[in-house]
Short mmCIF file of C-alpha atoms in Angstrom, two decimals:
data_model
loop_
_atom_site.label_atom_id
_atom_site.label_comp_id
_atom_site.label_asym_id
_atom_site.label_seq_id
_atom_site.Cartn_x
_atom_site.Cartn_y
_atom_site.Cartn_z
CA UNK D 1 27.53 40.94 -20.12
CA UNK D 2 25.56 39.93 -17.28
CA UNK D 3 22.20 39.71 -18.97
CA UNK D 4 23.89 37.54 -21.36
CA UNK D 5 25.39 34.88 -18.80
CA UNK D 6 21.80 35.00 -16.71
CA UNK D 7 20.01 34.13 -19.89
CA UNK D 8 22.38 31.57 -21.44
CA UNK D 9 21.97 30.05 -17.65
CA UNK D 10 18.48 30.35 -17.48
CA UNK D 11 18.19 28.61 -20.87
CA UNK D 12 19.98 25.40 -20.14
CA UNK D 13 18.51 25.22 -16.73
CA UNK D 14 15.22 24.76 -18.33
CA UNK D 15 16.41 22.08 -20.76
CA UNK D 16 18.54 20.35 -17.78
CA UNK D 17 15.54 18.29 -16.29
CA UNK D 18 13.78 15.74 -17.97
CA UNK D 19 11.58 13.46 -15.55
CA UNK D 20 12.16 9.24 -16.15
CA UNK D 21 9.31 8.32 -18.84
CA UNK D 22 9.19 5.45 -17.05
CA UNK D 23 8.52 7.06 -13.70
CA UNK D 24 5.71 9.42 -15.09
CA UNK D 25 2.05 8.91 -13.64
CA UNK D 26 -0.76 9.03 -15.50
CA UNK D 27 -4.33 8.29 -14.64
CA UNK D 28 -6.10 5.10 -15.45
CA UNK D 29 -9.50 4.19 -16.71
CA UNK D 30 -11.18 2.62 -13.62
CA UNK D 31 -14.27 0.25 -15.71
CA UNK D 32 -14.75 -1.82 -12.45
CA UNK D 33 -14.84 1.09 -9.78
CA UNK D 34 -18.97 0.69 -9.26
CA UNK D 35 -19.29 -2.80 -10.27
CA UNK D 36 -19.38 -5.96 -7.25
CA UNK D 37 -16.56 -8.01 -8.16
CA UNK D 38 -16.13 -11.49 -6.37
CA UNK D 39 -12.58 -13.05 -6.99
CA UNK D 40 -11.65 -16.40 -5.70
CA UNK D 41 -8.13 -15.36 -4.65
CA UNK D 42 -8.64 -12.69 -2.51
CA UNK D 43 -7.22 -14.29 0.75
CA UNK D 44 -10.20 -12.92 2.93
CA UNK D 45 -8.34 -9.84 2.68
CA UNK D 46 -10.71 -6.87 4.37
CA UNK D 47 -10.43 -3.01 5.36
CA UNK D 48 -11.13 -2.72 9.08
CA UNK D 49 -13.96 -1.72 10.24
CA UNK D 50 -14.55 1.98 10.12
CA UNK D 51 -16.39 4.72 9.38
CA UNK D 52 -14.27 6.28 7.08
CA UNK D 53 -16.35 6.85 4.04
CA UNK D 54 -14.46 6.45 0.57
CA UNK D 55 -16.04 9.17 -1.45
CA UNK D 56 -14.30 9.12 -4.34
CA UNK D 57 -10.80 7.92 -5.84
CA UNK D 58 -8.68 8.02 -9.08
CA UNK D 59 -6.16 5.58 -9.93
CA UNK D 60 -2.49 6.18 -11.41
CA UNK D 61 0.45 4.08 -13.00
CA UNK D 62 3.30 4.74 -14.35
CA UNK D 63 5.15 2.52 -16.96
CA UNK D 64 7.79 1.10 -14.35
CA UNK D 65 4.56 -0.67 -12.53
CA UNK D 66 4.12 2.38 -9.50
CA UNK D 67 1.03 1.66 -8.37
CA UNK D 68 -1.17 5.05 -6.72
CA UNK D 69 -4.48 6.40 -6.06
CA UNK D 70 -5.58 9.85 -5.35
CA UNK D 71 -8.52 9.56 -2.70
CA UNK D 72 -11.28 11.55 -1.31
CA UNK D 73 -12.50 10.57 2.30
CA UNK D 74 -14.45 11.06 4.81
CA UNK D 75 -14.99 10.78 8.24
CA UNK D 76 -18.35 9.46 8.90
CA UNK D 77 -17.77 9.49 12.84
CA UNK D 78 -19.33 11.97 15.59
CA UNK D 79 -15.81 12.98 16.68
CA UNK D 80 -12.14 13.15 15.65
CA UNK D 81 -10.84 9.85 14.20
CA UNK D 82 -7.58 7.75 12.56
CA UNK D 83 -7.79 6.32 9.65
CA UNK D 84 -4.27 3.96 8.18
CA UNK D 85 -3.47 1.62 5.46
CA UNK D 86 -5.84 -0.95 7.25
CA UNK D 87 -8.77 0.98 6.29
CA UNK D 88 -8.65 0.84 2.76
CA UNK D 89 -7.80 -2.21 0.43
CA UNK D 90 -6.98 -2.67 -3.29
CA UNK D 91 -8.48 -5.54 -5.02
CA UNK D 92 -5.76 -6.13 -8.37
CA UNK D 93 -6.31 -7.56 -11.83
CA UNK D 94 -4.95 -10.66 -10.63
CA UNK D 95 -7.95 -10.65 -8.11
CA UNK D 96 -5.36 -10.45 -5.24
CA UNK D 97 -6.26 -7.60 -2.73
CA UNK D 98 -3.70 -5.67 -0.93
CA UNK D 99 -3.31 -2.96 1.43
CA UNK D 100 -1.83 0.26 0.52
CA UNK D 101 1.70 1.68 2.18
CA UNK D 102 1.87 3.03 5.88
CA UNK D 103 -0.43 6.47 6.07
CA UNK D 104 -2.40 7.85 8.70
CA UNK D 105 -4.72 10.34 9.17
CA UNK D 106 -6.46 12.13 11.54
CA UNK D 107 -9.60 13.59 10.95
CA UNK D 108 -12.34 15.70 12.27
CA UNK D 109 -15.72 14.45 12.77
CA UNK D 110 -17.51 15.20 9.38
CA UNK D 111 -14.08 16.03 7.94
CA UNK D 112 -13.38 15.62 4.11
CA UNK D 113 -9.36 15.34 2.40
CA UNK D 114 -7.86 14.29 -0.39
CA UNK D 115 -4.62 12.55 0.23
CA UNK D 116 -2.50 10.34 -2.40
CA UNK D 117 -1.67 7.10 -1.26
CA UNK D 118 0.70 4.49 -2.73
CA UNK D 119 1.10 0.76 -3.46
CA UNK D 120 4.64 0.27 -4.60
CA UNK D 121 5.70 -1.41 -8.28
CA UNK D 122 3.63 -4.24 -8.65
CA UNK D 123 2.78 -5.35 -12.41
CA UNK D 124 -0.93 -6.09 -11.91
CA UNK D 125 -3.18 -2.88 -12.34
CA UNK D 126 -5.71 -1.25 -9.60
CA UNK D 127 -8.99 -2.55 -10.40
CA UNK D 128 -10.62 -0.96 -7.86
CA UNK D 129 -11.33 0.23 -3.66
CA UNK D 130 -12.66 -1.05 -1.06
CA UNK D 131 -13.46 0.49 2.06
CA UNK D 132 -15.80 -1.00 5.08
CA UNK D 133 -18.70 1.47 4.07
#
């Protein structure tokens, strides 16, 4: 009797979640990501100087307008260094830029991460990165 009841549990349990289509990320093609784009609207908008070093990045949206990009970075520096949402910049389709949301990170000198970072709903897509280097 009490394989029964574990299984029948087990079995809607499974079935019980099913994620927001809406809410679902899924990667992006990214045409402009090595290509010098100069938009008129982008408010002199610029990542502060560092020497983080944007290595590599892929971008994300979901249907409901999230906004996100998985990055690879790293720190170009002789010694240990922060690096926060003033680093980085996101130039959009609409040839605004914008910053990502609060991070930070500390890294070691030559240090390389990954991180995901986020820019909220916004209905323009990513066109690309920019970093100071």
């Amino acid at each position: 009797m009490n394989k029964w009841l574990l299984l029948a549990l087990l079995s809607t349990s499974v079935h019980a979640y099913e994620p927001d289509r809406d809410q679902v990320l899924r990667f992006e093609p990214s045409p402009f990501k090595d290509v010098q784009l100069n938009c008129q609207r982008d408010k002199n908008i610029v990542p502060r100087r560092s020497d983080l070093i944007l290595d590599n990045y892929a971008l994300l949206a979901a249907d409901n307008g999230e906004r996100v990009a998985i990055i690879t970075v790293t720190n170009g520096a002789g010694g240990q260094r922060m690096f926060n949402q003033e680093h980085l910049v996101a130039l959009m389709a609409d040839c605004n830029r914008i910053y990502p949301q609060a991070f930070e990170l500390s890294l070691a000198a030559g240090q390389q991460t990954t991180i995901q970072i986020y820019f909220g709903r916004r209905v323009q897509p990513v066109l690309q990165l920019i970093s100071s280097n």
